[in-house]
Amino acid sequence: MSTNSPWEAALSQLDQAAALLELDPGVHEILRNPKRILTVAIPIHRDDRSVSVYTGYRVHHNTSRGPSKGGIRYHPSVSLDEVKALAMWMTWKCAIVNIPYGGAKGGVVVDPKELSRDELERLTRRYASEILPLIGPDRDVPAPDMGTDEQIMAWIMDTYSMNVGHSALGVVTGKPLSVGGSRGRGDATARGVMYVTEATLKHRGMKVDETTVAIQGYGKVGSPAVRLLEQLGCIVVAVSDVHGGVYNPKGIAADALAEYHVETGTVVGFPDGDAITNEELLELDCDVLIPAALESQLTGENAGRVRAEVIIEAANGPTTPEADVIFEERGILVVPDILANSGGVTVSYFEWVQDLQAYFWDEDEVNMKLRSIMERGYVDVLGLAEERKVPMRVAATALGVARVAEAHTTRGLFP
Ligand code: NAD
């Protein structure tokens, strides 16, 4: 089995949780299979009037607890295997924080940086039209992921609304405030990562102001994470993006790095630090490592060289099952993605609730409710991990699987 495959990894995590729960074999089999898979061809006119055709996906893994929810990724390495895994992780994630959603994910095999803004809009509107039968406020509610942003969500919302004949704010989340976005959504994933980091440090008796942190990825999650962890009092010693990284053992000033990134489009070359590669960042001598870029970054090959005491998974699927085994043997705590990065989907849920009620909350209210949900999720997962003496990932998956299985059993099997 190639466990660098996200789908194989997701299945093996489910199987492990099922064994722990002594899950009903029928329910286990249902959960091993995504509910729906749609593959679409997306033809668009390029700016020179030539035609390019892209491949897109939308996968619903499970909808037993409510409409499905999950981001849309634009990246050249998107594959059905990856989208299926991400959809399954969304199912567990929503159940762990106990919000009434199932799991979905979408993606287009494209490098959005190679398209003009007009081309990106045409691609997005055509992709949205192709997946239209699957999405809707009561069915499936997409959100941003790697390579997509709030403008893309606004185009999807508009495309859907034009088709149904009225403004449907609740069809996507992560939208701009002007079209039903939520205050606090932009930072929500990183803020959740901060709450989870804070809870972990407290639980392990580590002093926040002596804690050094390395963050891989400086996008919608990584960049606010640098600022929020600095606010928490940690020392962020290294940050990277796709081009490379920067390291300063005394700490990297979040504001200065953000300004530099606006000017140059990368963290590479930031003057107040030394150049470092992504590989070096992952193996850095630090207390907390936060992968916030891609999946399969911590593998059987490099896990033995990781020196962090704690790994907080801001990205989805950054650790392969082989690496998990090595971390377990070496006593490195992994706070899994389906718990650590669930702040994003939690505030997406708040956005959807606000859209459906047409009543919007202030940012303090959003952050307060987010903290309370994240802390509850953390306590639930940690409690189960300690009770059953299993790693947090196994406990988190088991908690999610148990809640979804309960919904299946309660509803019964149709027809
Ligand atoms: P993004 O596109 O905004 O940023 C991705 C970052 O990763 C960029 O800085 C990019 O340069 C960097 N990167 C890309 N390839 C890399 C590589 N090979 N090595 C090192 N860095 C690389 O994406 P995002 O929304 O910040 O998402 C990052 C991760 O967090 C993904 O795994 C995503 O699924 C997960 N996630 C995102 C959200 C959200 O709200 N955006 C929520 C939950 C989970």
Coordinates of C-alpha atoms and ligand atoms in Angstrom, one line a residue:
M1 CA 0.0 0.0 0.0
S2 CA 1.4 3.4 -0.9
T3 CA 0.5 5.4 2.2
N4 CA 1.6 8.6 0.6
S5 CA -1.8 8.3 -1.1
P6 CA -4.2 10.5 0.9
W7 CA -7.2 8.2 0.2
E8 CA -5.3 5.1 1.4
A9 CA -4.3 7.1 4.5
A10 CA -7.9 8.2 5.1
L11 CA -9.1 4.6 4.7
S12 CA -6.5 3.2 7.0
Q13 CA -7.4 5.8 9.7
L14 CA -11.1 4.9 9.3
D15 CA -10.3 1.2 9.6
Q16 CA -8.3 1.8 12.8
A17 CA -11.1 3.8 14.3
A18 CA -13.6 1.2 13.3
A19 CA -11.5 -1.5 15.1
L20 CA -11.3 0.6 18.2
L21 CA -15.1 1.2 18.2
E22 CA -15.9 -2.4 17.2
L23 CA -18.0 -0.6 14.6
D24 CA -20.9 -2.4 12.9
P25 CA -19.4 -3.9 9.7
G26 CA -22.3 -2.6 7.5
V27 CA -21.8 0.9 8.8
H28 CA -18.1 0.6 8.3
E29 CA -18.6 -0.4 4.7
I30 CA -20.9 2.5 4.1
L31 CA -18.4 4.9 5.5
R32 CA -15.5 3.5 3.4
N33 CA -17.4 4.6 0.2
P34 CA -18.0 8.2 -0.8
K35 CA -21.8 8.8 -1.3
R36 CA -21.4 10.7 -4.6
I37 CA -18.5 11.5 -7.0
L38 CA -18.9 13.9 -9.8
T39 CA -16.1 14.5 -12.4
V40 CA -16.6 17.4 -14.8
A41 CA -14.8 18.8 -17.8
I42 CA -14.5 22.6 -17.6
P43 CA -13.9 24.2 -21.0
I44 CA -13.1 27.9 -21.0
H45 CA -12.0 30.5 -23.5
R46 CA -8.6 31.8 -22.8
D47 CA -8.0 35.5 -23.2
D48 CA -6.6 34.8 -26.8
R49 CA -9.9 33.0 -27.6
S50 CA -8.3 29.6 -27.7
V51 CA -10.1 26.9 -25.6
S52 CA -8.6 25.0 -22.7
V53 CA -10.4 22.2 -20.9
Y54 CA -9.8 21.5 -17.2
T55 CA -10.9 18.6 -15.0
G56 CA -12.9 19.2 -11.8
Y57 CA -14.4 17.1 -9.1
R58 CA -17.0 17.4 -6.3
V59 CA -17.3 14.5 -3.9
H60 CA -19.9 14.1 -1.2
H61 CA -18.5 11.6 1.3
N62 CA -21.4 11.5 3.8
T63 CA -24.6 13.5 4.5
S64 CA -26.1 11.6 7.4
R65 CA -25.8 14.5 9.9
G66 CA -26.8 17.4 7.5
P67 CA -25.8 19.0 4.2
S68 CA -22.2 18.3 3.2
K69 CA -19.5 20.9 3.6
G70 CA -16.0 21.2 2.2
G71 CA -13.6 23.5 0.4
I72 CA -12.8 23.8 -3.3
R73 CA -9.1 23.5 -4.2
Y74 CA -7.4 24.8 -7.3
H75 CA -4.0 23.2 -7.6
P76 CA -2.1 21.3 -10.4
S77 CA -1.8 18.2 -8.2
V78 CA -5.5 17.8 -7.5
S79 CA -6.7 14.2 -8.0
L80 CA -9.8 12.3 -7.3
D81 CA -7.9 10.3 -4.8
E82 CA -7.0 13.5 -2.9
V83 CA -10.5 15.0 -3.1
K84 CA -12.1 11.7 -1.8
A85 CA -9.7 11.8 1.2
L86 CA -10.4 15.4 1.9
A87 CA -14.1 14.8 1.7
M88 CA -13.9 11.9 4.2
W89 CA -11.8 14.0 6.6
M90 CA -14.5 16.7 6.4
T91 CA -17.1 14.2 7.6
W92 CA -15.1 13.4 10.7
K93 CA -14.1 17.0 11.3
C94 CA -17.7 18.3 11.3
A95 CA -18.7 15.5 13.7
I96 CA -15.8 16.1 16.0
V97 CA -16.8 19.8 16.6
N98 CA -20.4 18.6 16.5
I99 CA -21.7 20.8 13.8
P100 CA -24.7 19.6 11.7
Y101 CA -22.8 18.8 8.4
G102 CA -21.5 15.9 6.4
G103 CA -18.3 16.0 4.5
A104 CA -17.5 17.1 0.9
K105 CA -14.7 18.4 -1.1
G106 CA -14.1 19.8 -4.6
G107 CA -11.1 20.6 -6.7
V108 CA -9.9 21.6 -10.2
V109 CA -6.7 20.5 -11.7
V110 CA -5.2 23.9 -12.5
D111 CA -2.5 26.3 -11.4
P112 CA -4.6 29.4 -10.8
K113 CA -1.5 31.6 -10.9
E114 CA -1.2 30.8 -14.6
L115 CA -4.7 32.2 -15.4
S116 CA -5.6 35.9 -15.8
R117 CA -8.3 37.2 -13.5
D118 CA -10.9 37.0 -16.3
E119 CA -9.9 33.4 -17.1
L120 CA -10.2 32.5 -13.4
E121 CA -13.7 34.0 -13.3
R122 CA -14.8 32.0 -16.4
L123 CA -13.3 28.8 -15.0
T124 CA -15.0 29.3 -11.7
R125 CA -18.4 30.1 -13.1
R126 CA -18.2 27.1 -15.5
Y127 CA -17.1 24.8 -12.7
A128 CA -19.9 26.1 -10.5
S129 CA -22.4 25.5 -13.3
E130 CA -21.1 22.0 -13.8
I131 CA -21.5 21.1 -10.1
L132 CA -24.7 23.0 -9.7
P133 CA -26.9 19.9 -9.3
L134 CA -24.8 18.9 -6.2
I135 CA -24.6 22.2 -4.3
G136 CA -27.1 24.4 -2.5
P137 CA -27.7 25.8 1.0
D138 CA -29.6 22.6 2.0
R139 CA -27.4 20.1 0.0
D140 CA -23.7 21.0 0.0
V141 CA -22.0 24.2 0.9
P142 CA -18.5 24.8 -0.6
A143 CA -15.8 27.0 0.9
P144 CA -12.3 28.2 0.0
D145 CA -9.3 25.9 0.2
M146 CA -5.8 26.0 -1.4
G147 CA -5.7 28.2 -4.4
T148 CA -9.3 29.6 -4.0
D149 CA -10.4 32.7 -2.1
E150 CA -13.3 34.9 -1.2
Q151 CA -13.6 36.4 -4.7
I152 CA -14.0 32.9 -6.1
M153 CA -16.7 32.2 -3.5
A154 CA -18.5 35.4 -4.6
W155 CA -18.5 34.2 -8.2
I156 CA -19.8 30.8 -7.2
M157 CA -22.5 32.4 -5.1
D158 CA -23.5 34.7 -8.0
T159 CA -23.5 31.8 -10.6
Y160 CA -25.7 29.7 -8.3
S161 CA -28.0 32.7 -7.6
M162 CA -28.4 33.6 -11.3
N163 CA -29.4 30.0 -11.9
V164 CA -32.0 29.7 -9.2
G165 CA -33.3 33.2 -9.7
H166 CA -32.7 34.7 -6.3
S167 CA -29.7 35.6 -4.1
A168 CA -28.7 32.5 -2.2
L169 CA -26.2 33.7 0.3
G170 CA -26.0 30.3 2.1
V171 CA -24.7 28.4 -0.9
V172 CA -21.0 29.0 -0.1
T173 CA -19.0 30.3 2.8
G174 CA -15.8 32.2 3.0
K175 CA -17.5 35.0 1.0
P176 CA -16.7 38.7 1.2
L177 CA -18.6 40.6 3.9
S178 CA -20.6 42.5 1.2
V179 CA -22.3 39.3 0.1
G180 CA -23.0 37.5 3.4
G181 CA -19.5 36.7 4.6
S182 CA -18.9 36.4 8.4
R183 CA -16.7 38.5 10.5
G184 CA -13.8 36.5 11.7
R185 CA -13.9 33.9 8.8
G186 CA -10.6 35.0 7.3
D187 CA -8.6 34.2 10.4
A188 CA -10.8 31.4 11.7
T189 CA -8.7 28.3 10.8
A190 CA -5.6 30.0 12.2
R191 CA -7.4 31.2 15.2
G192 CA -8.6 27.6 15.9
V193 CA -5.0 26.4 15.5
M194 CA -4.0 29.0 18.1
Y195 CA -6.7 27.8 20.5
V196 CA -5.6 24.2 20.1
T197 CA -1.9 25.2 20.5
E198 CA -2.8 27.1 23.7
A199 CA -4.7 24.1 25.1
T200 CA -1.9 21.7 24.1
L201 CA 0.8 23.8 25.8
K202 CA -1.3 24.1 28.9
H203 CA -2.0 20.4 29.0
R204 CA 1.8 19.6 28.7
G205 CA 2.9 22.2 31.1
M206 CA 4.9 24.1 28.5
K207 CA 5.4 27.9 29.0
V208 CA 3.9 29.8 26.1
D209 CA 6.5 32.5 26.1
E210 CA 9.3 30.0 25.9
T211 CA 7.7 28.0 23.1
T212 CA 9.4 28.1 19.7
V213 CA 7.2 27.4 16.6
A214 CA 8.0 26.6 13.0
I215 CA 5.2 27.1 10.4
Q216 CA 5.3 25.6 6.9
G217 CA 3.0 27.5 4.5
Y218 CA 2.2 31.2 4.4
G219 CA -1.3 31.3 2.8
K220 CA -4.7 31.8 4.2
V221 CA -3.9 29.6 7.2
G222 CA -0.2 30.0 7.7
S223 CA 0.0 33.8 7.5
P224 CA -2.6 34.6 10.1
A225 CA -1.2 31.7 12.2
V226 CA 2.2 33.5 12.4
R227 CA 0.5 36.7 13.7
L228 CA -1.9 34.9 16.1
L229 CA 0.8 32.7 17.6
E230 CA 3.0 35.8 18.1
Q231 CA 0.0 37.4 19.9
L232 CA -0.4 34.3 22.0
G233 CA 3.2 34.9 23.1
C234 CA 5.1 32.1 21.2
I235 CA 8.3 32.7 19.4
V236 CA 7.8 31.9 15.7
V237 CA 11.3 31.0 14.6
A238 CA 10.7 29.8 11.0
V239 CA 8.1 30.3 8.2
S240 CA 8.1 29.0 4.7
D241 CA 6.1 29.0 1.4
V242 CA 6.4 27.1 -1.8
H243 CA 9.6 28.9 -2.7
G244 CA 11.5 28.3 0.5
G245 CA 11.7 29.7 4.1
V246 CA 13.2 32.0 6.6
Y247 CA 14.7 31.2 10.0
N248 CA 15.5 33.4 13.0
P249 CA 16.0 31.7 16.4
K250 CA 15.1 35.0 18.1
G251 CA 11.8 35.2 16.4
I252 CA 10.3 36.6 13.2
A253 CA 8.2 39.7 13.6
A254 CA 4.8 38.9 12.1
D255 CA 4.0 42.4 10.9
A256 CA 7.3 42.9 9.2
L257 CA 7.0 39.5 7.5
A258 CA 3.5 40.3 6.3
E259 CA 4.7 43.7 4.8
Y260 CA 7.6 41.9 3.1
H261 CA 5.2 39.3 1.7
V262 CA 2.9 42.0 0.3
E263 CA 5.9 43.6 -1.5
T264 CA 7.5 40.5 -2.8
G265 CA 4.9 37.7 -2.9
T266 CA 7.1 35.4 -0.8
V267 CA 8.7 35.0 2.6
V268 CA 12.0 34.0 0.9
G269 CA 14.7 36.7 1.3
F270 CA 13.1 38.3 4.3
P271 CA 16.0 40.3 5.6
D272 CA 15.6 39.6 9.4
G273 CA 16.5 35.9 9.2
D274 CA 18.5 33.2 7.4
A275 CA 17.3 31.2 4.3
I276 CA 16.1 27.7 5.0
T277 CA 14.5 25.1 2.8
N278 CA 11.1 23.5 3.4
E279 CA 12.8 20.2 4.3
E280 CA 15.0 22.0 6.8
L281 CA 12.0 23.7 8.4
L282 CA 10.3 20.4 9.0
E283 CA 13.4 19.1 10.8
L284 CA 14.1 22.2 12.8
D285 CA 15.0 22.2 16.5
C286 CA 11.8 23.8 17.8
D287 CA 9.0 23.0 20.3
V288 CA 6.0 23.1 18.0
L289 CA 5.8 22.3 14.2
I290 CA 2.8 23.6 12.3
P291 CA 2.5 22.2 8.8
A292 CA 0.1 24.6 7.0
A293 CA 0.6 23.8 3.3
L294 CA 0.1 20.5 1.6
E295 CA -0.6 16.9 2.5
S296 CA 2.1 14.1 2.9
Q297 CA 4.8 16.4 4.1
L298 CA 5.8 14.3 7.1
T299 CA 6.6 10.8 5.9
G300 CA 8.3 7.6 6.8
E301 CA 11.4 9.1 5.2
N302 CA 11.7 12.3 7.3
A303 CA 9.7 11.6 10.5
G304 CA 12.7 10.2 12.2
R305 CA 14.5 13.5 11.8
V306 CA 11.7 15.8 13.1
R307 CA 12.8 17.4 16.3
A308 CA 9.6 19.2 17.4
E309 CA 7.9 18.0 20.6
V310 CA 4.4 18.7 19.3
I311 CA 3.0 18.8 15.8
I312 CA -0.2 20.8 15.3
E313 CA -1.7 19.9 11.9
A314 CA -3.1 23.1 10.3
A315 CA -2.9 21.6 6.8
N316 CA -5.1 18.6 5.9
G317 CA -3.3 15.3 5.8
P318 CA 0.3 16.5 6.3
T319 CA 1.4 13.3 8.1
T320 CA 1.4 9.9 6.4
P321 CA 0.4 6.8 8.4
E322 CA 4.1 5.6 8.4
A323 CA 5.1 9.0 10.0
D324 CA 2.4 8.6 12.6
V325 CA 3.8 5.3 13.7
I326 CA 7.3 6.9 14.0
F327 CA 6.0 9.9 15.9
E328 CA 4.1 7.6 18.3
E329 CA 7.3 5.6 18.9
R330 CA 9.3 8.8 19.5
G331 CA 6.7 10.3 21.9
I332 CA 6.0 13.3 19.6
L333 CA 2.4 14.5 20.1
V334 CA 0.4 15.0 16.9
V335 CA -2.7 17.1 17.2
P336 CA -4.6 15.9 14.1
D337 CA -5.9 18.1 11.3
I338 CA -9.5 17.0 11.8
L339 CA -9.4 18.7 15.2
A340 CA -6.6 21.3 14.8
N341 CA -7.9 23.0 11.6
S342 CA -11.6 22.7 12.3
G343 CA -11.8 26.4 13.2
G344 CA -12.4 27.2 9.5
V345 CA -15.4 24.9 9.1
T346 CA -16.8 26.1 12.4
V347 CA -16.9 29.7 11.4
S348 CA -18.1 28.6 7.9
Y349 CA -21.0 27.1 9.8
F350 CA -21.5 30.4 11.7
E351 CA -21.5 32.2 8.3
W352 CA -24.2 29.8 6.9
V353 CA -26.3 30.2 10.0
Q354 CA -26.0 34.0 9.7
D355 CA -26.9 33.8 6.0
L356 CA -29.9 31.7 6.6
Q357 CA -31.1 34.0 9.4
A358 CA -30.1 37.2 7.6
Y359 CA -28.7 38.3 11.0
F360 CA -25.0 39.0 11.4
W361 CA -22.9 38.8 14.5
D362 CA -19.9 41.0 15.6
E363 CA -16.4 39.6 15.5
D364 CA -16.1 39.1 19.3
E365 CA -19.2 36.9 19.3
V366 CA -17.8 34.8 16.4
N367 CA -14.4 34.4 18.2
M368 CA -16.0 33.6 21.5
K369 CA -18.3 30.9 20.0
L370 CA -15.3 29.5 18.1
R371 CA -13.2 29.3 21.2
S372 CA -15.9 27.5 23.0
I373 CA -16.5 24.9 20.2
M374 CA -12.8 24.3 19.7
E375 CA -12.1 23.8 23.4
R376 CA -15.0 21.4 23.7
G377 CA -13.7 19.4 20.7
Y378 CA -10.2 19.4 22.2
V379 CA -11.4 18.1 25.6
D380 CA -13.6 15.4 23.9
V381 CA -10.7 14.1 21.8
L382 CA -8.1 14.3 24.6
G383 CA -10.5 12.6 27.0
L384 CA -11.1 9.7 24.6
A385 CA -7.3 9.4 23.7
E386 CA -6.5 9.2 27.4
E387 CA -9.3 6.8 28.2
R388 CA -8.5 4.4 25.4
K389 CA -4.7 5.0 25.5
V390 CA -4.5 5.8 21.8
P391 CA -3.0 8.7 19.8
M392 CA -5.1 11.8 19.4
R393 CA -5.6 11.1 15.7
V394 CA -7.2 7.7 16.4
A395 CA -9.3 9.2 19.2
A396 CA -10.4 12.1 16.9
T397 CA -11.3 9.8 14.0
A398 CA -13.1 7.5 16.4
L399 CA -15.1 10.3 17.9
G400 CA -16.1 11.5 14.4
V401 CA -16.9 8.1 13.2
A402 CA -18.9 7.2 16.3
R403 CA -21.1 10.3 15.9
V404 CA -21.7 9.7 12.2
A405 CA -22.4 6.0 12.8
E406 CA -24.9 6.9 15.5
A407 CA -26.7 9.2 12.9
H408 CA -26.8 6.2 10.4
T409 CA -28.1 3.8 13.0
T410 CA -30.8 6.3 14.2
R411 CA -31.9 7.1 10.7
G412 CA -31.8 3.5 9.5
L413 CA -30.9 2.3 6.0
F414 CA -33.1 3.6 3.2
P415 CA -35.3 2.0 1.7
Ligands
NAD1 P1 -3.3 28.7 0.4 O1 -3.3 28.4 -1.0 O2 -3.8 30.0 0.9 O3 -1.7 28.7 1.0 C1 -0.9 27.5 0.8 C2 0.5 27.9 1.3 O4 1.3 26.7 1.1 C3 1.2 29.0 0.4 O5 2.0 29.8 1.2 C4 2.0 28.2 -0.5 O6 3.2 28.9 -1.0 C5 2.5 27.0 0.4 N1 2.9 25.8 -0.4 C6 2.4 25.3 -1.5 N2 3.1 24.2 -1.9 C7 4.1 24.1 -1.0 C8 5.2 23.2 -0.8 N3 5.4 22.2 -1.7 N4 6.0 23.4 0.2 C9 5.8 24.4 1.1 N5 4.8 25.3 1.0 C10 4.0 25.1 0.0 O7 -4.0 27.5 1.2 P2 -4.6 27.5 2.6 O8 -6.0 27.8 2.5 O9 -3.7 28.3 3.6 O10 -4.5 26.0 3.0 C11 -3.3 25.4 3.5 C12 -3.7 24.0 4.1 O11 -4.7 24.2 5.1 C13 -4.3 23.0 3.1 O12 -4.0 21.7 3.5 C14 -5.8 23.2 3.4 O13 -6.6 22.1 3.0 C15 -5.8 23.4 4.9 N6 -7.0 24.1 5.4 C16 -7.4 25.3 5.0 C17 -8.5 25.9 5.5 C18 -8.9 27.3 5.1 O14 -9.8 27.9 5.8 N7 -8.3 27.9 4.2 C19 -9.2 25.3 6.5 C20 -8.8 24.0 6.9 C21 -7.7 23.4 6.4

